[in-house]
Tab-separated table of C-alpha atoms and ligand atoms in Angstrom:
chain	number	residue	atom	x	y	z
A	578	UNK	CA	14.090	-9.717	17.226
A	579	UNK	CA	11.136	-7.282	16.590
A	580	UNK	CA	9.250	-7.809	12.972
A	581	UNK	CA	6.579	-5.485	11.435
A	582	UNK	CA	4.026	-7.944	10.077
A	583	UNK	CA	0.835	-6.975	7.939
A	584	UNK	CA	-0.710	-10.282	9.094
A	585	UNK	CA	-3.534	-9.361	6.495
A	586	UNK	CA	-5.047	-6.134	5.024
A	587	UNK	CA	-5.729	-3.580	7.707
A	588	UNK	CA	-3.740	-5.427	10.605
A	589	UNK	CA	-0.471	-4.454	11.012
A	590	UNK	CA	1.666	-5.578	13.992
A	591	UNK	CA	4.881	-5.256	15.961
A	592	UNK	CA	5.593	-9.099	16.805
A	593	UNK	CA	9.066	-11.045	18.666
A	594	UNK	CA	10.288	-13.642	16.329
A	595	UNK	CA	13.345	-15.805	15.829
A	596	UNK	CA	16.229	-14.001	14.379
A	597	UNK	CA	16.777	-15.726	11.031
A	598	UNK	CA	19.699	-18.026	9.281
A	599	UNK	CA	21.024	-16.838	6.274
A	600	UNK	CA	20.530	-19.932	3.894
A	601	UNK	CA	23.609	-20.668	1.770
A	602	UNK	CA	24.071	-18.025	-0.833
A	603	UNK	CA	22.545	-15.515	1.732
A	604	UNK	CA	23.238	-12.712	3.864
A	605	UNK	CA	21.896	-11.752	7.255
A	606	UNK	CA	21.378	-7.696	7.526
A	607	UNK	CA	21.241	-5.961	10.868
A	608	UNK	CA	18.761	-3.388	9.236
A	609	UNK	CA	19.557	0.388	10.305
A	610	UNK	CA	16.962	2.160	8.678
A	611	UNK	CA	14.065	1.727	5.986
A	612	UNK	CA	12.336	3.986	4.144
A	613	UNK	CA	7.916	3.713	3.629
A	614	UNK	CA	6.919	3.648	0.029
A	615	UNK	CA	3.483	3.967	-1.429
A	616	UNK	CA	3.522	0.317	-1.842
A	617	UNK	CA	3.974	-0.517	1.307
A	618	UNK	CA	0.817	1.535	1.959
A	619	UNK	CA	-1.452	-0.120	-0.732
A	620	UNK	CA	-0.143	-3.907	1.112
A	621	UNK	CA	-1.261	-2.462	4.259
A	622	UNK	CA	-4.738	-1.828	2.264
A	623	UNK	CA	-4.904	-4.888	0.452
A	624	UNK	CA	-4.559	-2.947	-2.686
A	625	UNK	CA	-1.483	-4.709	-4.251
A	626	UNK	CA	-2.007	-7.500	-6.393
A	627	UNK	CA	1.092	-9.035	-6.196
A	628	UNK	CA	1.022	-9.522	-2.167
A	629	UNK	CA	0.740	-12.642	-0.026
A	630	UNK	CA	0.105	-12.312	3.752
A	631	UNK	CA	1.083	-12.768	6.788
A	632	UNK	CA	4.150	-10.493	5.426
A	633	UNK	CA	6.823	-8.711	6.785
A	634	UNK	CA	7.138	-5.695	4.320
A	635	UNK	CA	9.704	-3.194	3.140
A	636	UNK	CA	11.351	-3.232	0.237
A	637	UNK	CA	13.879	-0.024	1.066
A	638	UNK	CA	16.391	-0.812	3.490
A	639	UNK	CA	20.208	-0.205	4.617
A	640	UNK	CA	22.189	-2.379	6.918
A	641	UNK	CA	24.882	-4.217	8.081
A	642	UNK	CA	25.771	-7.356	7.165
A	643	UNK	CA	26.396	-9.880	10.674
A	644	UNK	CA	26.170	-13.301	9.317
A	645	UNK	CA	27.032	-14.845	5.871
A	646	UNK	CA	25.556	-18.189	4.633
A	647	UNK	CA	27.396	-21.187	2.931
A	648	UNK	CA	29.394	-20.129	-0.510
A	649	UNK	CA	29.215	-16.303	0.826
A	650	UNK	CA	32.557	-14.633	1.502
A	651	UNK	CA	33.203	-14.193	5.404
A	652	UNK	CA	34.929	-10.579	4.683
A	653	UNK	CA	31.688	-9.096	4.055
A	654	UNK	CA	30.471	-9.291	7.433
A	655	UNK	CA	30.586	-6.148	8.880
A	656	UNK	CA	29.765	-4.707	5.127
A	657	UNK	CA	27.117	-1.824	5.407
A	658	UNK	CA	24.797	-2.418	2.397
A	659	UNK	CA	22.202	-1.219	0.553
A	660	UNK	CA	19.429	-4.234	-1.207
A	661	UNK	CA	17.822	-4.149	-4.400
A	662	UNK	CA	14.750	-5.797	-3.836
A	663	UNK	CA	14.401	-7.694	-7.368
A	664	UNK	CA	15.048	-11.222	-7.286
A	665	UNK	CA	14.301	-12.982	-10.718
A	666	UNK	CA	14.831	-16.800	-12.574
A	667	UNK	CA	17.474	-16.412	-14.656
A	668	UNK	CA	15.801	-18.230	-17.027
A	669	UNK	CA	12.793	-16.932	-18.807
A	670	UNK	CA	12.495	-14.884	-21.698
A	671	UNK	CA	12.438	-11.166	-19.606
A	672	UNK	CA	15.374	-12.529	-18.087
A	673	UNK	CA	17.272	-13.956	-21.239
A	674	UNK	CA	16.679	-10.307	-22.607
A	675	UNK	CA	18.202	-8.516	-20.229
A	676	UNK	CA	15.061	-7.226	-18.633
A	677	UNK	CA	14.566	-9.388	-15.198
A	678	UNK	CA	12.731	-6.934	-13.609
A	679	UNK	CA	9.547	-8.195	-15.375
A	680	UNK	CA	10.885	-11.746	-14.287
A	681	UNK	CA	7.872	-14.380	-15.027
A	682	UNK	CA	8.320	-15.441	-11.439
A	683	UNK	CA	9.438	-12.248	-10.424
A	684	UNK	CA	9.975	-12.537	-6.486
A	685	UNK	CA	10.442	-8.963	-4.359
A	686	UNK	CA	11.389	-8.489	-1.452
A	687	UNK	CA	8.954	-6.966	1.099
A	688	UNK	CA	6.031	-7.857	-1.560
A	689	UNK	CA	6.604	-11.470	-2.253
A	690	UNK	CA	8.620	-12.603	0.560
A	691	UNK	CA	9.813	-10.763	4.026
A	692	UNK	CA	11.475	-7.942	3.399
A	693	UNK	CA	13.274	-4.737	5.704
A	694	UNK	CA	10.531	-3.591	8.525
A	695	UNK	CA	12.749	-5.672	10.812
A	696	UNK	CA	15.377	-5.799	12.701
A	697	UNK	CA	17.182	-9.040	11.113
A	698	UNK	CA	16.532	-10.196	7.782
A	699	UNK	CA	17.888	-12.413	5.080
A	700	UNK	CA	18.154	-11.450	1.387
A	701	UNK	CA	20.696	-12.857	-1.886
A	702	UNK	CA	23.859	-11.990	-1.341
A	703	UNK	CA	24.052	-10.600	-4.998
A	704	UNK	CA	21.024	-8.250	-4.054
A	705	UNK	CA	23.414	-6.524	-1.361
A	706	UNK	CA	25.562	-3.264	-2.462
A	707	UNK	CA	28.136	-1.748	-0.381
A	708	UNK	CA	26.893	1.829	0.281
A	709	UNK	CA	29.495	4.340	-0.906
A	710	UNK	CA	31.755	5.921	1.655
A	711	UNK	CA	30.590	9.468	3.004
A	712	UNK	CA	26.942	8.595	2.702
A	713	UNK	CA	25.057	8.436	5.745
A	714	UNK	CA	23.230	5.803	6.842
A	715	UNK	CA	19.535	7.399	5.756
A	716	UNK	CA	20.506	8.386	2.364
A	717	UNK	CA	21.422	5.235	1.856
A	718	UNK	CA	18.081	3.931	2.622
A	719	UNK	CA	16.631	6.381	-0.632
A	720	UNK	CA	18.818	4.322	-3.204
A	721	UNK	CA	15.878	1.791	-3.710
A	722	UNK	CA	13.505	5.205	-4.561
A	723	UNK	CA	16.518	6.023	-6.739
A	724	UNK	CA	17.023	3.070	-8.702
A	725	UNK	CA	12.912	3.426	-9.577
A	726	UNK	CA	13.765	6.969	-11.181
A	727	UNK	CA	16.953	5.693	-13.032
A	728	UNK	CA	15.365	2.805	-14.157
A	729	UNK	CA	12.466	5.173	-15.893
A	730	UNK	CA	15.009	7.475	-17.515
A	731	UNK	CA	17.320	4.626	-18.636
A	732	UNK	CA	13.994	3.578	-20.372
A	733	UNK	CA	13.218	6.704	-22.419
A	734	UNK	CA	16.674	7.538	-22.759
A	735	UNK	CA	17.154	11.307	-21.937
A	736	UNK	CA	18.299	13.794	-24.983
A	737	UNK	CA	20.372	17.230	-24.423
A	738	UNK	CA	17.740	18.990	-25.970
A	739	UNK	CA	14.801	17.246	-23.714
A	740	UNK	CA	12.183	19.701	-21.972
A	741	UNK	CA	11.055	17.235	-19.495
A	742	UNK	CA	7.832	17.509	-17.361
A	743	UNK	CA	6.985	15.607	-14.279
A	744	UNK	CA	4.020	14.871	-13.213
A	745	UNK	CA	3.681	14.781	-9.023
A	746	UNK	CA	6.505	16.115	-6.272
A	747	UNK	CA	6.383	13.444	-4.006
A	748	UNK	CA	9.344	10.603	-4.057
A	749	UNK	CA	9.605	9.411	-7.155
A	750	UNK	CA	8.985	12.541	-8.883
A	751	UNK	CA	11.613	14.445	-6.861
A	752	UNK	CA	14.058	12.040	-7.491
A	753	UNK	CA	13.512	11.764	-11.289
A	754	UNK	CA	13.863	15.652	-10.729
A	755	UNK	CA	17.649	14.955	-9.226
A	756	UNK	CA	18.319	12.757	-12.036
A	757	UNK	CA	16.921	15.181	-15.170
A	758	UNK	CA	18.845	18.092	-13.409
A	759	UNK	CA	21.741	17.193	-12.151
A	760	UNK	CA	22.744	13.973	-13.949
A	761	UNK	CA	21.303	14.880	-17.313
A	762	UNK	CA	21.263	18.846	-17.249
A	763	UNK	CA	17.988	19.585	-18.754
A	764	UNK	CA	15.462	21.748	-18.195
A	765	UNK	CA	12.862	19.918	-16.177
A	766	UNK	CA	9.277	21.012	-15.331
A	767	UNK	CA	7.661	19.030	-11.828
A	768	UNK	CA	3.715	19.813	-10.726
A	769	UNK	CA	2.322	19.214	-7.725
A	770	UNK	CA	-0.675	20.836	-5.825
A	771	UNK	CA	1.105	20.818	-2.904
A	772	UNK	CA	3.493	24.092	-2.492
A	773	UNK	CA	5.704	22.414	0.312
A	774	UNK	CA	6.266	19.330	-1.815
A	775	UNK	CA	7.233	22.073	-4.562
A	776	UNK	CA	9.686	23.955	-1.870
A	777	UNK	CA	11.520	20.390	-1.990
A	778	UNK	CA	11.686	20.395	-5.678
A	779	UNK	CA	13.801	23.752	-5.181
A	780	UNK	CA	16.084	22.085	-3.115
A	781	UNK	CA	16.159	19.008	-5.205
A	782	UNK	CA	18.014	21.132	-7.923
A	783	UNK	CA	14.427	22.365	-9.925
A	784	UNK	CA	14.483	26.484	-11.213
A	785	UNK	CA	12.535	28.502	-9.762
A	786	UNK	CA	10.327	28.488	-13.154
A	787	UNK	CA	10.519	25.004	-13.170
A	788	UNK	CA	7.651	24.142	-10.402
A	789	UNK	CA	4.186	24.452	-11.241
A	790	UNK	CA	1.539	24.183	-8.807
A	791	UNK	CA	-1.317	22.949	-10.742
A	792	UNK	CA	-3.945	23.432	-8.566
A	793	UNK	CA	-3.480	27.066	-8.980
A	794	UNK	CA	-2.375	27.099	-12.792
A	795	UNK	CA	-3.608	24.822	-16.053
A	796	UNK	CA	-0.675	23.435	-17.391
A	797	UNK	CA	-0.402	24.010	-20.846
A	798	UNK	CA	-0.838	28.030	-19.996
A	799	UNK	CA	1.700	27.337	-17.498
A	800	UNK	CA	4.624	25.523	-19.966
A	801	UNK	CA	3.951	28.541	-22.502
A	802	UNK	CA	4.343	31.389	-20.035
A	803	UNK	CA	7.429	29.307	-19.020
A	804	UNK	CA	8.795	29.080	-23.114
A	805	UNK	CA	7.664	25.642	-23.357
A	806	UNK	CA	4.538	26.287	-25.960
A	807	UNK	CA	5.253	23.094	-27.804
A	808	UNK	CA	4.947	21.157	-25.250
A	809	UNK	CA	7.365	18.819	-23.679
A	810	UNK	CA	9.335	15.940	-25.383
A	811	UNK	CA	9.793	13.720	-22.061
A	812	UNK	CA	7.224	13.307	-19.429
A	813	UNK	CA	6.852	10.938	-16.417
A	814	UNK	CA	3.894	10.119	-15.097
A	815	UNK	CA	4.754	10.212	-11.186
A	816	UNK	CA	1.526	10.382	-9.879
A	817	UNK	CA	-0.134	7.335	-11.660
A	818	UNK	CA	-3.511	8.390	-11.776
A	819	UNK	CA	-5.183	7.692	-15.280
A	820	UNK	CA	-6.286	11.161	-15.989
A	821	UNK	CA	-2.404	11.953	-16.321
A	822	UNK	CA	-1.386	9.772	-18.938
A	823	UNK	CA	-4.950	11.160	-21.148
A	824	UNK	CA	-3.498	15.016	-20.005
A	825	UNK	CA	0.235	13.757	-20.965
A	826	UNK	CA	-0.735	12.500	-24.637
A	827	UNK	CA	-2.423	15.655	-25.358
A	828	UNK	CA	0.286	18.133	-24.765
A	829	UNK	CA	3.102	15.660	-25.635
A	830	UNK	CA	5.463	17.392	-28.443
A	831	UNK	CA	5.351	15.310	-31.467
A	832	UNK	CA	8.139	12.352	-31.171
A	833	UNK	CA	7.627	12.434	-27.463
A	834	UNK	CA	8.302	9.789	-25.080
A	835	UNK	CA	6.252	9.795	-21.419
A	836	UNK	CA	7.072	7.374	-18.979
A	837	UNK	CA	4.823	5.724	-16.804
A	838	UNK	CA	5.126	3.943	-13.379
A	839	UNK	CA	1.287	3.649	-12.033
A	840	UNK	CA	-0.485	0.501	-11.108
A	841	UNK	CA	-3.853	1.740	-11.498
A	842	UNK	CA	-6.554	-0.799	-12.647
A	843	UNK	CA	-8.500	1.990	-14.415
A	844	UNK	CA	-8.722	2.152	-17.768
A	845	UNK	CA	-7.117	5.455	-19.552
A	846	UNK	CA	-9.368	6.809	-22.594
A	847	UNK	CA	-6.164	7.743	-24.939
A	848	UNK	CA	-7.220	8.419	-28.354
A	849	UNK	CA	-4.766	6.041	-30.828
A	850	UNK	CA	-4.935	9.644	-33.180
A	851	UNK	CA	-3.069	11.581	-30.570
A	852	UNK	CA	-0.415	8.649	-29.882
A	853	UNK	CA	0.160	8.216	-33.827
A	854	UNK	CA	0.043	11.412	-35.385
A	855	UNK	CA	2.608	12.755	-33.080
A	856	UNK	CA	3.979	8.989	-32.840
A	857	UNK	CA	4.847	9.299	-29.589
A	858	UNK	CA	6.694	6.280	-27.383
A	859	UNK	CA	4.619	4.956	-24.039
A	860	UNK	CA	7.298	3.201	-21.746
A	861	UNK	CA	6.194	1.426	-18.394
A	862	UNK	CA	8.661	0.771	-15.755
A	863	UNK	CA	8.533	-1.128	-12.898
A	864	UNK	CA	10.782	-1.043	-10.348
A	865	UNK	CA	14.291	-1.133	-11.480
A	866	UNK	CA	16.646	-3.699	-13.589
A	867	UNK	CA	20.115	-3.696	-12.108
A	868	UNK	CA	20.104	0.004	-11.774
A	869	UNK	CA	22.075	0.254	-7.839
A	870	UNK	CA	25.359	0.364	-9.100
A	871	UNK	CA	24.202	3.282	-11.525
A	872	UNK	CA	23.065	4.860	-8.464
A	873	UNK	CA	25.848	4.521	-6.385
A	874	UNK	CA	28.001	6.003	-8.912
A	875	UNK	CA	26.242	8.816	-9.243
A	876	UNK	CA	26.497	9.324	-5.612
A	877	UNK	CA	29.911	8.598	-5.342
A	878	UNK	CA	30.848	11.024	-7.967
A	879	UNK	CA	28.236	14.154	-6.115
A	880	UNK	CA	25.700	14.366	-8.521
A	881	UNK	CA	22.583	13.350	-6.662
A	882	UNK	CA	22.041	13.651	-3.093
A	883	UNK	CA	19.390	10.535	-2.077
A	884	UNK	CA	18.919	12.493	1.401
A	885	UNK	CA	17.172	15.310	0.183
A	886	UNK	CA	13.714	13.745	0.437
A	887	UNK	CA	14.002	12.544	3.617
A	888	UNK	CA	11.838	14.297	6.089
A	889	UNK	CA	11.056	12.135	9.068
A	890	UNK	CA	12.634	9.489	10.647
A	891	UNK	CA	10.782	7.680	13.584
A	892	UNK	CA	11.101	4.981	15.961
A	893	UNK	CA	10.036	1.381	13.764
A	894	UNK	CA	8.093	0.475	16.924
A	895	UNK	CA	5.991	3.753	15.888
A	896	UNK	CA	5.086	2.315	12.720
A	897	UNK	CA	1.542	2.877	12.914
A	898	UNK	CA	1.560	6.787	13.551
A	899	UNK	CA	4.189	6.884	10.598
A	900	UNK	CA	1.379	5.236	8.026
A	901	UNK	CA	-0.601	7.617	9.521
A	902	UNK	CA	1.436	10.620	8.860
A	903	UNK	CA	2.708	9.038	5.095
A	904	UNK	CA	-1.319	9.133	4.292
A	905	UNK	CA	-2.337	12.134	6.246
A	906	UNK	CA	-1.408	15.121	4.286
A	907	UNK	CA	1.526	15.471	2.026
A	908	UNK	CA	2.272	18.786	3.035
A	909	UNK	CA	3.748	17.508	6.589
A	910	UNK	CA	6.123	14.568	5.041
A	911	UNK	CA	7.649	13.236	2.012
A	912	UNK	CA	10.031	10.508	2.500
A	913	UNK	CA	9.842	8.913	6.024
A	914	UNK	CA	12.024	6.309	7.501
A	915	UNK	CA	11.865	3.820	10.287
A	916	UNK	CA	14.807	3.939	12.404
A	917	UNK	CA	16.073	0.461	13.479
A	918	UNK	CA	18.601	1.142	15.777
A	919	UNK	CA	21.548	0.114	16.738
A	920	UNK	CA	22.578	-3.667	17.347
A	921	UNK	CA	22.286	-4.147	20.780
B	2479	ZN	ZN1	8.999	1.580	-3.271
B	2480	ZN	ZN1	12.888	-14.877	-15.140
């Protein structure tokens, strides 16, 4: 079987190796398609902490299940599944909470061991989801993506009478956007500088008041032309630069919640005044906490549609030109997949 290995930063490569065994508890997935994340990107650039090489990446993937290891029910071979990357102890206090997605020996898959840019690979059993009937194959693929931007709103909770602003149009953003609007119903406000990243918005279910490019407009002139003067009570931070989260405290209404999902090393300059004298809530999220089966329901019932992002899908053999394009200009691309192929 084929492999994409970042053998270390800045060397990426398209290597033969043995097809693996499932171990027991294990499945084997014939992957169909996986989707490039930003994360992916900063591995490739030796710019995630949490990384280990040589590694096969990708950590959003669909696929068929052909082989089942010991204690693993032969019926679900042949099962077309989706895999939340998460694996976690069981044991340690973010697990005995309920919160294993912070796991003190937090392994993910694609970051901390192999993961979906390949053609075989072996993950938990638990970590595989059926993919709902009806959804094709590269939707499928966006439910990892999904589960980021239900896991954020499951953190601030989301009120009726929310005016939500989202900071940055790409993945993330756009599917938090899904989620506001057509989960949630509320008005939602998404910036970008990029106006074909806001044409997705659009179709992702944003008004057409909703989208703000910010690199033509400032955006508190922006949310008051728009009827939002006091500011909005939820924002995520889907761009994860530092400035954002100084910009987001500022015009946060008072009793305001912002998420935030960045990784940045930099150091924000947040005045404490601005945080307590409108006592507003800071909640970090990181990647999602058994949020898949939230996800599928949603799709199962209509109310998002995971395929909207999805712009490109090319050849996995092509990986290289895909980074290049992901990077390049987000005007051209939002979510791109590599196509896997069929089993031979
Ligand atoms: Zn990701
Ligand atoms: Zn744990």
């Amino acid at each position: 079987m084929l492999s994409i290995i970042v053998d270390e930063p800045h060397s990426m490569a398209v290597r033969k190796r043995p097809v693996p065994h499932p171990a027991p508890g294990e499945i084997r997935l014939r992957v169909r398609y996986a989707g490039i994340c930003g994360s992916d990107l900063h591995i490739f650039h030796g710019k995630n902490p949490f990384a280990a090489y040589p590694r096969v990446i990708g950590h959003e993937f669909v696929g068929d299940i052909d082989a089942v290891g010991a204690g693993v029910g032969q019926h679900r071979i042949g099962e077309r599944v989706v895999v939340d990357p998460v694996i976690s102890c069981g044991e340690c206090h973010a697990c005995r909470i309920g919160r294993r997605n912070v796991c003190s020996r937090l392994q993910v898959i694609g970051v901390h061991r192999d993961g979906g840019f390949s053609e075989y690979t072996c993950v938990p059993a638990c970590n595989a989801y059926a993919v709902p009937a009806g959804l094709p194959a590269p939707g499928a693929a966006v439910i990892e993506p999904f589960a980021v931007a239900a896991n954020i709103t499951h953190r601030t909770g989301v009120l009726c009478e929310d005016i939500a602003l989202i900071y940055g149009a790409g993945p993330i953003g756009l599917n938090l956007l899904q989620v506001l609007k057509r989960v949630h119903g509320i008005r939602a406000f998404i910036t970008d500088h990029v106006d074909e990243r806001l044409a997705l918005a659009r179709q992702c279910g944003a008004d057409a008041d909703e989208v703000i490019n910010t690199s033509r407009e400032a955006i508190e002139p922006a949310l008051a032309k728009r009827g939002a003067a006091s500011g909005p009570t939820l924002i995520y931070d889907a761009v994860c630069h530092p400035s954002i989260l100084e910009e987001a405290v500022r015009i946060a209404a008072p009793a305001g919640r912002i998420g935030i999902l960045g990784l940045s090393a930099t150091p924000s300059a947040i005045p404490q005044q601005e945080l307590t004298r409108k006592e507003l809530t800071l909640y970090a999220s990181r990647l999602n906490c058994g949020m898949f089966p939230t996800v599928i329901d949603w799709i199962s019932r209509g109310l998002i549609d995971p395929g909207r992002i999805v712009t490109h899908r090319m050849d996995f053999r092509d990986v290289a030109e895909a980074f290049e394009l992901a990077e390049r200009n987000p005007s051209e691309s939002c979510k791109i997949l590599l196509d896997f192929g069929e089993a031979a």
